[in-house]
Coordinates of N, CA and C in Angstrom, one line a residue:
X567 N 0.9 -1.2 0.0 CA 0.0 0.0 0.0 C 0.9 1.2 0.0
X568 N 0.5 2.2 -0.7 CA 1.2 3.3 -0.7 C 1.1 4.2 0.1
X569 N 1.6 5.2 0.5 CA 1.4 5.8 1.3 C 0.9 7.5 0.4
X570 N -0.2 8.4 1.5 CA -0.4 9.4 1.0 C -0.4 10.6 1.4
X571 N 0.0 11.3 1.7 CA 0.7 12.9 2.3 C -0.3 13.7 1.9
X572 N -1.0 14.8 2.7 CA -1.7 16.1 2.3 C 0.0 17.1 2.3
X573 N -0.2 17.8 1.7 CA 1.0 19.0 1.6 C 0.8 20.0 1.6
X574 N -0.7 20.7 1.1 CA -0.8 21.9 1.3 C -2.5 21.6 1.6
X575 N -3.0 23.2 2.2 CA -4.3 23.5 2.5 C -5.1 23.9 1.1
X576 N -6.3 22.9 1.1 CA -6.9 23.1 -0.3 C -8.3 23.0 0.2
X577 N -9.1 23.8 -0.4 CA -11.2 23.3 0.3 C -11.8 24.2 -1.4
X578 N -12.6 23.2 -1.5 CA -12.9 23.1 -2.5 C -14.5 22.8 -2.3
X579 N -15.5 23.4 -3.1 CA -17.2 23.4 -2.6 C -17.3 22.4 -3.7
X580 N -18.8 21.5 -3.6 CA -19.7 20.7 -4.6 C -20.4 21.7 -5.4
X581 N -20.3 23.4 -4.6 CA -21.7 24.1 -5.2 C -20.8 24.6 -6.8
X582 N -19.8 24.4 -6.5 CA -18.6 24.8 -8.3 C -17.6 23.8 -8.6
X583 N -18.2 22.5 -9.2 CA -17.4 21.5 -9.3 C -16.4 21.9 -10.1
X584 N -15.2 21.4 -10.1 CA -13.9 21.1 -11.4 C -14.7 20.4 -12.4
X585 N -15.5 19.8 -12.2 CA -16.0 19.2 -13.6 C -17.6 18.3 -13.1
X586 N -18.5 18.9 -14.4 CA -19.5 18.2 -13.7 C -19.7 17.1 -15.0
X587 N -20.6 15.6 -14.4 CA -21.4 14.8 -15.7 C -22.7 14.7 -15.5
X588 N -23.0 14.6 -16.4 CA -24.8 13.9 -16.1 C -25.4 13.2 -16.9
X589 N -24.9 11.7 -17.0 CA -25.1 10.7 -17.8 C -27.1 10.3 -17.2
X590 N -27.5 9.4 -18.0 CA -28.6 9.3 -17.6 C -29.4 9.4 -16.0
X591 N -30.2 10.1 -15.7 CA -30.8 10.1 -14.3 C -29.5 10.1 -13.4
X592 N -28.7 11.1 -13.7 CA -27.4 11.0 -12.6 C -26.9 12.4 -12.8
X593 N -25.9 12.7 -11.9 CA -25.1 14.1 -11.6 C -24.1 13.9 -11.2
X594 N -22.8 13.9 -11.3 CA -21.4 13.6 -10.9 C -20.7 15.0 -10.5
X595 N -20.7 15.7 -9.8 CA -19.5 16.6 -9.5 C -18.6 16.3 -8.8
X596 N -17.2 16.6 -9.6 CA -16.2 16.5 -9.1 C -15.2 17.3 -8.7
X597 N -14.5 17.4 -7.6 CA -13.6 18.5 -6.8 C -12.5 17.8 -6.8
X598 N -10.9 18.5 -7.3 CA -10.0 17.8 -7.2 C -9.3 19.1 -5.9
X599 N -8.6 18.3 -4.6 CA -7.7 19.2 -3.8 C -6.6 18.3 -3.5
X600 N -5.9 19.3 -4.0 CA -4.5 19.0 -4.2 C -4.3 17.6 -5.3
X601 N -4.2 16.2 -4.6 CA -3.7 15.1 -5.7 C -5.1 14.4 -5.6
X602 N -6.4 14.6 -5.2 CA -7.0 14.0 -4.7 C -8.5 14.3 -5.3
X603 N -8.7 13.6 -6.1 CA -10.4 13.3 -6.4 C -11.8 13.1 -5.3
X604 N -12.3 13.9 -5.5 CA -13.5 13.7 -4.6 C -14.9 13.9 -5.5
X605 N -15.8 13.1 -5.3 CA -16.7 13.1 -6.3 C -18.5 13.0 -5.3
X606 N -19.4 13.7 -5.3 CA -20.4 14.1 -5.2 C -21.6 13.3 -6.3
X607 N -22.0 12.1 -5.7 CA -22.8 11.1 -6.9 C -24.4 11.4 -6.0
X608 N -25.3 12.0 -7.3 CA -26.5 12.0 -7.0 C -27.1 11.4 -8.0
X609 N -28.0 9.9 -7.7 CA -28.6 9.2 -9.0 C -29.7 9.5 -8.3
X610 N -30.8 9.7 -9.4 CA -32.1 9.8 -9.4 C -32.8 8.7 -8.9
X611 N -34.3 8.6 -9.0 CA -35.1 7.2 -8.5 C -34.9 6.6 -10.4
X612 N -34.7 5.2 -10.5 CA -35.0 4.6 -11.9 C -33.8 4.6 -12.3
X613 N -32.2 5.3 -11.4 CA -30.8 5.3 -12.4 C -30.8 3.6 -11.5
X614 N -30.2 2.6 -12.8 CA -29.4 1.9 -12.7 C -28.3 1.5 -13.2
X615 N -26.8 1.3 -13.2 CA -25.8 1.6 -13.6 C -25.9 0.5 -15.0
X616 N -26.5 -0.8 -14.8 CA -26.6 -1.9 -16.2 C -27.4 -0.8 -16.9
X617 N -28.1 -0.4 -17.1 CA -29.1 0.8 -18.0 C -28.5 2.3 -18.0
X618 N -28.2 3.2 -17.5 CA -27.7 4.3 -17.2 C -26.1 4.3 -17.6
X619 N -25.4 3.2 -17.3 CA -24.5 3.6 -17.5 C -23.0 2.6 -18.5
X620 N -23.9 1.1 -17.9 CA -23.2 0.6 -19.6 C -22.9 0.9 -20.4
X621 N -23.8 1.9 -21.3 CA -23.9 1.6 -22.7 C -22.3 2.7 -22.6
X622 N -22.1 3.9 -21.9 CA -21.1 4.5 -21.9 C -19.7 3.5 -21.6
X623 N -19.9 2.5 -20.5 CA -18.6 2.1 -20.0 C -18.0 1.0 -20.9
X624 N -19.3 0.4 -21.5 CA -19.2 -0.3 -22.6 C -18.1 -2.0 -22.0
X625 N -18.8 -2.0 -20.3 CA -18.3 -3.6 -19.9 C -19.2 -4.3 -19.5
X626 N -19.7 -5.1 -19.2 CA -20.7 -6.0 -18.3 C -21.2 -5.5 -17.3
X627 N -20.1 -5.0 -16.5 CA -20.5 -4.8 -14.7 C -19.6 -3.5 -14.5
X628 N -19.7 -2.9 -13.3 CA -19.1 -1.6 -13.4 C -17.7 -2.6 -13.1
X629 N -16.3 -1.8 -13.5 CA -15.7 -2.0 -12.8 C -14.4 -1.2 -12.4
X630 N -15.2 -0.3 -11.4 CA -14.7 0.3 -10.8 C -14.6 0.3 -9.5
X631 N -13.5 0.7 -8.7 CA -13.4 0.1 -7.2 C -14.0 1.5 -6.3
X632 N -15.0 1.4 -5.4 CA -15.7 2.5 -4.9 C -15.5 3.1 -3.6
X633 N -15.1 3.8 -3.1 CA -14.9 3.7 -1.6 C -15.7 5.0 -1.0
X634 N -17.0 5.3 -0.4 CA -17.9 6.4 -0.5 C -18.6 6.1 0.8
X635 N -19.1 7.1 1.2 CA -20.3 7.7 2.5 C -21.4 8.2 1.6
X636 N -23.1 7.3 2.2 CA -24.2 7.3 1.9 C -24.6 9.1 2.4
X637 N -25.0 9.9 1.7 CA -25.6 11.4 2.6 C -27.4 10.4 3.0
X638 N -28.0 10.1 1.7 CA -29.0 10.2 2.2 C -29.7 9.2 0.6
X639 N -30.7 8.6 0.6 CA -31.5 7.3 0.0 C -30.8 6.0 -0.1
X640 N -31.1 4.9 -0.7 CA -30.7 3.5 -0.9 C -30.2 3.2 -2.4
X641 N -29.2 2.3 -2.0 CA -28.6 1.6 -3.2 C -28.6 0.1 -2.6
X642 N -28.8 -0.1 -4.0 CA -28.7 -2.2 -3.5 C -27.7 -2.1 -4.8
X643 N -26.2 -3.7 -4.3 CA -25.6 -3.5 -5.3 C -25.8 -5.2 -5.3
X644 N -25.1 -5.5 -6.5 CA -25.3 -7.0 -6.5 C -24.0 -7.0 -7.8
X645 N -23.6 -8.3 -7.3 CA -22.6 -9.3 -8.2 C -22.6 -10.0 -8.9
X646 N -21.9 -10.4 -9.9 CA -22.4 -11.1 -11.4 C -22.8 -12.7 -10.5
X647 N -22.4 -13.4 -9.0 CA -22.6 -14.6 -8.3 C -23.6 -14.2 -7.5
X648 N -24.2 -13.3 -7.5 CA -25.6 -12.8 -7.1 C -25.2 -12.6 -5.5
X649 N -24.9 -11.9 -4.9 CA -24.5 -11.7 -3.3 C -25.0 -10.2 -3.7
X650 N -25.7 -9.6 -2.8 CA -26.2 -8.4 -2.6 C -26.0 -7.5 -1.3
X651 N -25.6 -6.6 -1.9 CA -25.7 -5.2 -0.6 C -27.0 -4.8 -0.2
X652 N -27.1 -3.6 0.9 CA -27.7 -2.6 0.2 C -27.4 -1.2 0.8
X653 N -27.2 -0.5 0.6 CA -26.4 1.1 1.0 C -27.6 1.8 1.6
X654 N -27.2 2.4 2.7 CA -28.3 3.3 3.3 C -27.7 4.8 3.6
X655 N -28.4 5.9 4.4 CA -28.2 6.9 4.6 C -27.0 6.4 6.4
X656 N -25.9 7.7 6.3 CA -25.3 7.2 6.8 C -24.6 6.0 6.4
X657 N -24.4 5.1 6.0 CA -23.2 4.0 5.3 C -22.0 4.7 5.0
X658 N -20.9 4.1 5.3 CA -19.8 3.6 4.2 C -19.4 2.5 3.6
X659 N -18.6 2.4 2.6 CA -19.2 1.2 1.8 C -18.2 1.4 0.7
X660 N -17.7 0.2 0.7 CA -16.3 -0.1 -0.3 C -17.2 -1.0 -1.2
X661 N -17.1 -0.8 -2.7 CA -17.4 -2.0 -4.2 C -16.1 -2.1 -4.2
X662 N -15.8 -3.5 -4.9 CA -14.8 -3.4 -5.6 C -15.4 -4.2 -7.2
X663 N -14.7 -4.2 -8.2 CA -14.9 -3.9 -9.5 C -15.7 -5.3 -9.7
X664 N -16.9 -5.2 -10.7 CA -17.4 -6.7 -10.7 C -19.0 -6.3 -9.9
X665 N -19.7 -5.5 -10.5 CA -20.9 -5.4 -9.7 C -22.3 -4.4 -10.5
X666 N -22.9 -4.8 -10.4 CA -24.4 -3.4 -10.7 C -24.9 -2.8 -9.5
X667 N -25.7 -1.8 -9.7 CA -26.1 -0.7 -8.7 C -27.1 -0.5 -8.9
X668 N -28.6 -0.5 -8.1 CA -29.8 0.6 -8.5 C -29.9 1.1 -7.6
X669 N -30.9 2.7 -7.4 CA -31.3 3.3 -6.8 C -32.7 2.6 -6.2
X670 N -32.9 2.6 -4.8 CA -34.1 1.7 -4.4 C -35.1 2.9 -3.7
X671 N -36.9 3.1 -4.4 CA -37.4 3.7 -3.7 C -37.4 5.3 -4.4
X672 N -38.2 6.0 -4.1 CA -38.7 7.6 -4.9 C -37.6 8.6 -4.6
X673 N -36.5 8.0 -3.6 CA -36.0 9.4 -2.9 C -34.2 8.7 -3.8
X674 N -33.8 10.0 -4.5 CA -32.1 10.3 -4.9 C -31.1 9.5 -4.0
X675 N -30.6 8.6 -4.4 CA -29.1 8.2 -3.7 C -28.2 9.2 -3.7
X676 N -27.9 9.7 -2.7 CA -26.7 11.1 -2.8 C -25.4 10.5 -1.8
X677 N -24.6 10.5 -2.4 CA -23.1 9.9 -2.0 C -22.0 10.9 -2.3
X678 N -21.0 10.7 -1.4 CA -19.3 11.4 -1.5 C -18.7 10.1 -1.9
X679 N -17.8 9.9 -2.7 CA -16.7 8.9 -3.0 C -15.6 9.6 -3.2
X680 N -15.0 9.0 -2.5 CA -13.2 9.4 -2.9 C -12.5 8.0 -3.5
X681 N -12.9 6.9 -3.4 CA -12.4 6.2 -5.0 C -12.8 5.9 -5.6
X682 N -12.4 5.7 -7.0 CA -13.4 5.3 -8.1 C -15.1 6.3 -8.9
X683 N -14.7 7.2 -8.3 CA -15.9 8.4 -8.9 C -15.2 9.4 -9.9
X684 N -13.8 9.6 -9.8 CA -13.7 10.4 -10.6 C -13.7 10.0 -12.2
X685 N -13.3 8.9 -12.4 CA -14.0 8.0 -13.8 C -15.3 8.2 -14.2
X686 N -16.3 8.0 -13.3 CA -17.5 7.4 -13.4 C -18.2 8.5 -14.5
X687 N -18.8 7.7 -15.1 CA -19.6 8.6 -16.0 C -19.0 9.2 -17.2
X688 N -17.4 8.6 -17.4 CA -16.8 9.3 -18.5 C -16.9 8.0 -19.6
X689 N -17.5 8.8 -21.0 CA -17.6 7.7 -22.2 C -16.7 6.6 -22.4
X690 N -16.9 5.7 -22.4 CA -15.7 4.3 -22.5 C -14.3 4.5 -21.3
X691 N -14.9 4.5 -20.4 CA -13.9 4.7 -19.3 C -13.5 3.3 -19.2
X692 N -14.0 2.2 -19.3 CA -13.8 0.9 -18.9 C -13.2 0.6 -17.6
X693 N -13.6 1.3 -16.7 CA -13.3 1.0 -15.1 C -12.0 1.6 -15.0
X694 N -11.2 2.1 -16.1 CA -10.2 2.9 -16.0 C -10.2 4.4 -15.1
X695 N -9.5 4.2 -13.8 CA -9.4 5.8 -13.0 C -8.8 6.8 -13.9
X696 N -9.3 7.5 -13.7 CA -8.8 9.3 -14.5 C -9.1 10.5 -13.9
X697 N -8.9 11.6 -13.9 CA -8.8 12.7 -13.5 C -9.6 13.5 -14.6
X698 N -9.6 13.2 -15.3 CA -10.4 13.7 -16.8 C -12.1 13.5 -16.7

């Protein structure tokens, strides 16, 4: 494991992302401080990532590795060997690559991720991390 150093003082708002996406029924903003991706995931009710967001990543299952704090609605995630989560308000909660996602219920899944969100939602990312 590597090791990772803050070096300087950086604060950065969600209200003026570095970059925002909004692939189907979703909103990605992203804040980079200093070396460090932080990403602000709001999926709608009806986003599911096999529907919403396949067709961009263009693989089977997401695969990207997730490590994020629930603000507030449900996600259920499930595995191509069928073992299921389900994410609540207050959660944290590591994916690792190899999984689908839906929003469960009328009310927005709204999450912070610091790994694996800064990709998300970029055209043929293929679970590849980027800053882009």
């Amino acid at each position: 494991m590597s090791a990772n150093f803050v070096t300087a003082v950086s604060v950065k708002s969600f209200d003026v992302p570095d970059k925002k996406r909004c692939p189907d029924k979703a909103e990605f903003d992203l804040v980079t401080v200093n070396d460090y991706s932080v990403t602000r995931l709001i999926l709608n009710p009806g986003w599911r990532w096999s529907e919403s967001i396949k067709p961009l990543e263009k693989t089977d299952f997401c695969q990207h590795n997730h490590l994020g704090f629930c603000v507030s609605g449900v996600m259920e995630v499930e595995t191509p060997d069928g073992v299921r989560s389900i994410i609540h308000a207050n959660d944290t909660y590591t994916l690792p690559p190899g999984h689908d996602e839906w929003v469960v219920g009328n009310e927005p899944f709204i999450a912070v991720e610091f790994l694996g969100a800064a990709s998300f939602g970029r055209p043929a990312s293929r679970g590849v991390h980027a800053r882009t």
